[in-house]
Amino acid sequence: MQLIEDPSKLQPYQGAAFVPTMGSLHDGHLSLMRRAKKLAEKIVISIFVNPTQFSPDEDYLKYPSTLDEDLAAAERVGVDAVFMPSVEIMYPNGIEPCDIELPDVAIKPQLEDTHRPEHFSGVCQVVSKLFDLIQPSVAIFGEKDYQQLLVIKQMVKDYQDRWPGLYIEPHPTAREDDGLAMSTRNTFLTKEQRTIACEVYQRLSWAQHAQAQEKISVGETEKVITNLLEYVGFVVDYAVIRSGDTLMSVSTFDQPTRALAAVRLGEVRLIDNIAINAN
Ligand code: PAF
């Protein structure tokens, strides 16, 4: 497995399957890499904690780093190259504004875009630079960050001349045995918080079953899941049913819909989502 800091060394990996990460790898990341192995001859991953997608109160310097374990895990999965650029390589002129025009799904749904206002411009900025440097044929993104997945898909569609033929492959969320979506942030949960963290998935699953069996309305479903999440101790940023394609509000379930939630437990923010009517 080749470790690459200098982008000029990426040339042999043009057309690879690509998994972008910020490191601190868990089984969710590894499942994306296993999927990547089936999609192209070579797999490249990136490990780069991108400063531009963190807001000032999120302190990107505290993002956990487990580099030795990450490299060992990537090697075991069969990754061919790990691109680990410095901030100076990614932002040689210092932090500049993002040159990507953000798609509606990054600015209109009032989900992550409202709660983390600079986030998607930072994500699009770094992912577009990584696509430019690596020129993959396919990039794999997890459904856990569902709005991010749709933003990247739309960005690639809007800029198809910049990355011709690039395909974004969605991958299902990897979960712990009790349903909790795997996330680097889970490591920040205390033992007690960890015991209730699985409730997010349980409540979203409840919405799925309730809709299938009782024909409950969109508004009632949102109210019930919000109340249940608050009851077990979460501060709820949102718990909503949205279009699975645009993430805009829906009044009925007669189309592909997703239940999405973002909640806070002390300092830790958890997000998750589940398909109600599959896309
Ligand atoms: O999902 C992530 O880990 C990050 O947002 C990404 C895509 C690696 C960009 O920094």
Short mmCIF file of C-alpha atoms and ligand atoms in Angstrom, two decimals:
data_model
loop_
_atom_site.label_atom_id
_atom_site.label_comp_id
_atom_site.label_asym_id
_atom_site.label_seq_id
_atom_site.Cartn_x
_atom_site.Cartn_y
_atom_site.Cartn_z
CA MET A 1 0.00 0.00 0.00
CA GLN A 2 1.46 3.35 -1.06
CA LEU A 3 1.29 6.41 1.23
CA ILE A 4 1.11 9.59 -0.83
CA GLU A 5 1.47 13.18 0.23
CA ASP A 6 2.60 14.69 -3.08
CA PRO A 7 -0.37 14.88 -5.51
CA SER A 8 1.91 14.25 -8.54
CA LYS A 9 2.30 10.66 -7.27
CA LEU A 10 -1.44 10.07 -7.71
CA GLN A 11 -1.18 9.81 -11.49
CA PRO A 12 -1.11 5.95 -11.64
CA TYR A 13 -4.37 5.84 -9.69
CA GLN A 14 -6.48 7.74 -12.22
CA GLY A 15 -9.76 5.84 -12.68
CA ALA A 16 -9.54 4.17 -9.25
CA ALA A 17 -12.44 3.75 -6.85
CA PHE A 18 -12.12 6.45 -4.21
CA VAL A 19 -13.23 6.67 -0.58
CA PRO A 20 -12.67 10.09 1.02
CA THR A 21 -12.28 10.05 4.82
CA MET A 22 -11.11 12.21 7.68
CA GLY A 23 -9.41 9.21 9.28
CA SER A 24 -10.28 7.70 12.66
CA LEU A 25 -11.58 4.79 10.62
CA HIS A 26 -14.34 2.49 11.88
CA ASP A 27 -16.17 -0.45 10.31
CA GLY A 28 -18.45 1.93 8.41
CA HIS A 29 -15.45 3.32 6.51
CA LEU A 30 -14.11 -0.18 5.94
CA SER A 31 -17.43 -1.28 4.45
CA LEU A 32 -17.11 1.60 1.93
CA MET A 33 -13.63 0.36 1.04
CA ARG A 34 -14.82 -3.23 0.63
CA ARG A 35 -17.50 -1.94 -1.73
CA ALA A 36 -14.84 0.09 -3.59
CA LYS A 37 -12.82 -3.07 -4.19
CA LYS A 38 -15.72 -4.47 -6.23
CA LEU A 39 -15.99 -1.37 -8.40
CA ALA A 40 -12.52 -0.77 -9.83
CA GLU A 41 -9.12 -2.38 -10.12
CA LYS A 42 -7.45 0.05 -7.73
CA ILE A 43 -8.71 1.70 -4.54
CA VAL A 44 -7.51 5.02 -3.23
CA ILE A 45 -8.61 6.48 0.07
CA SER A 46 -7.84 9.93 1.43
CA ILE A 47 -7.23 10.81 5.05
CA PHE A 48 -7.55 14.54 5.50
CA VAL A 49 -9.25 16.45 8.29
CA ASN A 50 -10.62 19.35 6.31
CA PRO A 51 -10.59 22.62 8.27
CA THR A 52 -13.08 24.41 6.00
CA GLN A 53 -16.04 22.17 6.86
CA PHE A 54 -15.87 22.84 10.61
CA SER A 55 -17.51 25.89 12.15
CA PRO A 56 -15.54 27.90 14.75
CA ASP A 57 -17.43 26.22 17.64
CA GLU A 58 -16.62 22.71 16.32
CA ASP A 59 -12.83 22.96 16.83
CA TYR A 60 -11.42 20.82 14.08
CA LEU A 61 -8.11 20.45 15.94
CA LYS A 62 -9.88 18.15 18.40
CA TYR A 63 -10.93 15.73 15.66
CA PRO A 64 -9.60 12.33 16.76
CA SER A 65 -6.63 10.81 14.94
CA THR A 66 -5.72 7.11 14.95
CA LEU A 67 -3.35 7.09 12.00
CA ASP A 68 -1.39 3.88 12.75
CA GLU A 69 -4.59 1.86 13.24
CA ASP A 70 -6.15 3.49 10.16
CA LEU A 71 -3.25 2.50 7.92
CA ALA A 72 -3.21 -1.06 9.27
CA ALA A 73 -6.98 -1.39 8.67
CA ALA A 74 -6.76 0.07 5.15
CA GLU A 75 -3.94 -2.34 4.31
CA ARG A 76 -6.00 -5.30 5.59
CA VAL A 77 -8.94 -4.31 3.37
CA GLY A 78 -6.64 -4.14 0.34
CA VAL A 79 -6.41 -0.39 -0.29
CA ASP A 80 -3.76 0.41 -2.92
CA ALA A 81 -2.95 3.99 -1.98
CA VAL A 82 -3.68 6.39 0.87
CA PHE A 83 -3.56 10.08 -0.03
CA MET A 84 -2.64 12.04 3.09
CA PRO A 85 -2.10 15.66 2.03
CA SER A 86 -1.15 18.47 4.39
CA VAL A 87 -3.37 21.55 4.77
CA GLU A 88 -0.72 23.48 2.76
CA ILE A 89 -1.03 21.05 -0.15
CA MET A 90 -4.82 21.24 -0.21
CA TYR A 91 -4.95 24.99 0.39
CA PRO A 92 -1.66 26.34 -1.05
CA ASN A 93 -2.95 29.94 -1.08
CA GLY A 94 -4.48 29.73 2.37
CA ILE A 95 -8.20 29.22 2.93
CA GLU A 96 -10.05 30.66 -0.04
CA PRO A 97 -13.78 30.78 -0.81
CA CYS A 98 -15.25 27.62 -2.34
CA ASP A 99 -15.39 27.82 -6.17
CA ILE A 100 -18.38 25.45 -6.38
CA GLU A 101 -21.87 26.85 -6.74
CA LEU A 102 -23.76 24.92 -4.09
CA PRO A 103 -26.79 22.96 -5.30
CA ASP A 104 -30.24 23.58 -3.77
CA VAL A 105 -30.01 20.42 -1.67
CA ALA A 106 -27.05 22.01 0.16
CA ILE A 107 -28.84 25.25 1.03
CA LYS A 108 -32.63 24.83 0.94
CA PRO A 109 -33.78 21.88 3.10
CA GLN A 110 -33.06 23.61 6.47
CA LEU A 111 -31.44 20.49 7.89
CA GLU A 112 -27.62 20.33 8.24
CA ASP A 113 -27.47 23.52 6.15
CA THR A 114 -29.21 25.43 8.95
CA HIS A 115 -27.44 23.81 11.87
CA ARG A 116 -23.94 23.83 10.28
CA PRO A 117 -24.15 26.79 7.87
CA GLU A 118 -20.61 26.64 6.41
CA HIS A 119 -20.41 22.86 6.34
CA PHE A 120 -21.40 21.98 2.77
CA SER A 121 -19.35 24.72 1.18
CA GLY A 122 -16.33 23.22 3.01
CA VAL A 123 -17.28 19.67 2.00
CA CYS A 124 -17.79 20.62 -1.67
CA GLN A 125 -14.54 22.56 -1.66
CA VAL A 126 -12.43 19.68 -0.36
CA VAL A 127 -14.21 16.90 -2.25
CA SER A 128 -13.95 18.84 -5.54
CA LYS A 129 -10.19 19.33 -4.96
CA LEU A 130 -9.79 15.62 -4.16
CA PHE A 131 -11.70 14.65 -7.32
CA ASP A 132 -9.48 17.02 -9.36
CA LEU A 133 -6.30 15.49 -7.94
CA ILE A 134 -7.27 11.81 -7.94
CA GLN A 135 -9.61 11.70 -10.95
CA PRO A 136 -11.43 8.58 -9.78
CA SER A 137 -13.98 6.73 -11.89
CA VAL A 138 -16.23 6.14 -8.88
CA ALA A 139 -16.41 7.57 -5.36
CA ILE A 140 -18.27 5.87 -2.54
CA PHE A 141 -20.25 7.86 0.04
CA GLY A 142 -22.20 6.45 2.99
CA GLU A 143 -25.93 7.05 3.39
CA LYS A 144 -25.43 8.01 7.04
CA ASP A 145 -24.57 11.56 5.92
CA TYR A 146 -27.56 11.51 3.60
CA GLN A 147 -27.65 15.24 2.82
CA GLN A 148 -23.91 15.15 2.08
CA LEU A 149 -24.46 12.21 -0.30
CA LEU A 150 -27.17 14.12 -2.22
CA VAL A 151 -25.06 17.30 -2.27
CA ILE A 152 -22.08 15.45 -3.77
CA LYS A 153 -24.27 13.61 -6.28
CA GLN A 154 -25.75 16.90 -7.45
CA MET A 155 -22.36 18.66 -7.52
CA VAL A 156 -20.98 15.93 -9.79
CA LYS A 157 -24.05 16.27 -12.06
CA ASP A 158 -23.73 20.07 -12.18
CA TYR A 159 -20.00 19.91 -12.95
CA GLN A 160 -19.99 16.90 -15.28
CA ASP A 161 -17.49 18.58 -17.63
CA ARG A 162 -15.01 18.84 -14.76
CA TRP A 163 -15.25 15.13 -13.83
CA PRO A 164 -16.59 13.36 -16.93
CA GLY A 165 -17.88 9.87 -16.23
CA LEU A 166 -17.42 10.08 -12.45
CA TYR A 167 -20.08 8.04 -10.66
CA ILE A 168 -21.14 8.48 -7.03
CA GLU A 169 -21.97 5.17 -5.41
CA PRO A 170 -24.17 5.38 -2.28
CA HIS A 171 -23.54 2.78 0.42
CA PRO A 172 -25.92 1.72 3.24
CA THR A 173 -25.19 2.91 6.77
CA ALA A 174 -23.12 0.49 8.87
CA ARG A 175 -24.71 -0.06 12.29
CA GLU A 176 -23.77 -1.43 15.69
CA ASP A 177 -25.77 -4.44 16.95
CA ASP A 178 -28.33 -2.18 18.65
CA GLY A 179 -28.80 -0.10 15.49
CA LEU A 180 -26.63 2.91 16.34
CA ALA A 181 -25.13 4.28 13.10
CA MET A 182 -21.34 3.93 13.14
CA SER A 183 -19.63 7.29 13.48
CA THR A 184 -16.34 8.70 14.69
CA ARG A 185 -18.37 10.87 17.05
CA ASN A 186 -19.66 7.79 18.93
CA THR A 187 -16.27 7.60 20.65
CA PHE A 188 -17.15 10.82 22.49
CA LEU A 189 -20.26 9.27 24.11
CA THR A 190 -20.10 8.42 27.81
CA LYS A 191 -21.17 4.92 28.86
CA GLU A 192 -24.56 6.24 29.94
CA GLN A 193 -25.06 8.29 26.75
CA ARG A 194 -24.10 5.25 24.68
CA THR A 195 -27.00 3.26 26.20
CA ILE A 196 -29.57 5.72 24.86
CA ALA A 197 -27.81 6.67 21.60
CA CYS A 198 -29.42 3.69 19.80
CA GLU A 199 -32.83 5.28 20.39
CA VAL A 200 -32.30 7.51 17.35
CA TYR A 201 -32.36 4.51 15.02
CA GLN A 202 -35.16 2.87 17.05
CA ARG A 203 -37.41 5.92 16.68
CA LEU A 204 -36.69 6.30 12.97
CA SER A 205 -37.50 2.60 12.55
CA TRP A 206 -40.70 3.16 14.48
CA ALA A 207 -41.67 5.83 11.92
CA GLN A 208 -41.07 3.32 9.13
CA HIS A 209 -43.25 0.62 10.77
CA ALA A 210 -45.96 3.06 11.84
CA GLN A 211 -46.27 4.40 8.32
CA ALA A 212 -46.45 0.90 6.83
CA GLN A 213 -49.08 -0.33 9.28
CA GLU A 214 -51.17 2.56 10.52
CA LYS A 215 -51.14 5.10 7.71
CA ILE A 216 -50.14 7.83 10.14
CA SER A 217 -49.70 11.32 8.59
CA VAL A 218 -46.33 12.97 7.94
CA GLY A 219 -47.02 15.69 10.53
CA GLU A 220 -48.07 13.21 13.24
CA THR A 221 -45.05 11.00 12.55
CA GLU A 222 -42.68 13.95 12.95
CA LYS A 223 -44.40 14.98 16.19
CA VAL A 224 -44.24 11.48 17.68
CA ILE A 225 -40.57 10.88 16.86
CA THR A 226 -39.57 14.32 18.15
CA ASN A 227 -41.47 13.76 21.42
CA LEU A 228 -40.04 10.27 21.92
CA LEU A 229 -36.48 11.50 21.30
CA GLU A 230 -36.93 14.41 23.72
CA TYR A 231 -38.49 12.06 26.28
CA VAL A 232 -35.35 9.87 26.42
CA GLY A 233 -33.13 12.94 26.86
CA PHE A 234 -32.02 14.24 23.45
CA VAL A 235 -32.05 17.86 22.37
CA VAL A 236 -33.59 17.55 18.92
CA ASP A 237 -32.18 19.73 16.11
CA TYR A 238 -34.63 18.08 13.71
CA ALA A 239 -36.64 14.89 13.35
CA VAL A 240 -38.47 15.09 10.05
CA ILE A 241 -39.86 13.25 7.05
CA ARG A 242 -38.58 14.60 3.74
CA SER A 243 -38.44 13.80 0.06
CA GLY A 244 -35.71 11.19 -0.44
CA ASP A 245 -34.63 12.99 -3.62
CA THR A 246 -34.62 16.69 -2.72
CA LEU A 247 -34.88 16.64 1.09
CA MET A 248 -37.66 19.21 0.82
CA SER A 249 -40.86 18.90 2.89
CA VAL A 250 -43.55 16.45 1.85
CA SER A 251 -47.18 16.28 2.92
CA THR A 252 -47.74 12.60 2.12
CA PHE A 253 -45.77 9.37 1.93
CA ASP A 254 -46.79 8.76 -1.72
CA GLN A 255 -43.21 9.16 -2.97
CA PRO A 256 -39.71 8.12 -1.89
CA THR A 257 -39.35 9.58 1.60
CA ARG A 258 -36.69 9.56 4.33
CA ALA A 259 -36.95 10.06 8.05
CA LEU A 260 -33.96 12.12 9.18
CA ALA A 261 -32.87 13.15 12.65
CA ALA A 262 -30.09 15.19 14.23
CA VAL A 263 -29.93 15.20 18.01
CA ARG A 264 -27.57 16.31 20.72
CA LEU A 265 -26.58 14.47 23.87
CA GLY A 266 -24.42 16.81 25.90
CA GLU A 267 -21.53 17.80 23.62
CA VAL A 268 -22.12 15.01 21.11
CA ARG A 269 -24.23 15.51 18.00
CA LEU A 270 -25.62 12.41 16.29
CA ILE A 271 -27.31 12.20 12.90
CA ASP A 272 -29.10 9.32 11.25
CA ASN A 273 -31.73 8.61 8.62
CA ILE A 274 -33.76 5.75 7.25
CA ALA A 275 -35.74 5.19 4.07
CA ILE A 276 -39.48 5.14 4.69
CA ASN A 277 -40.60 4.54 1.13
CA ALA A 278 -37.51 3.34 -0.66
CA ASN A 279 -36.07 5.35 -3.56
O1 PAF B 1 -17.84 12.47 5.34
C1 PAF B 1 -16.68 12.84 5.62
O2 PAF B 1 -15.94 12.18 6.35
C2 PAF B 1 -16.18 14.17 5.07
O3 PAF B 1 -17.21 15.10 4.99
C3 PAF B 1 -15.46 14.03 3.74
C4 PAF B 1 -16.38 13.54 2.64
C5 PAF B 1 -14.28 13.08 3.88
C6 PAF B 1 -14.92 15.40 3.28
O4 PAF B 1 -13.99 15.91 4.19
#
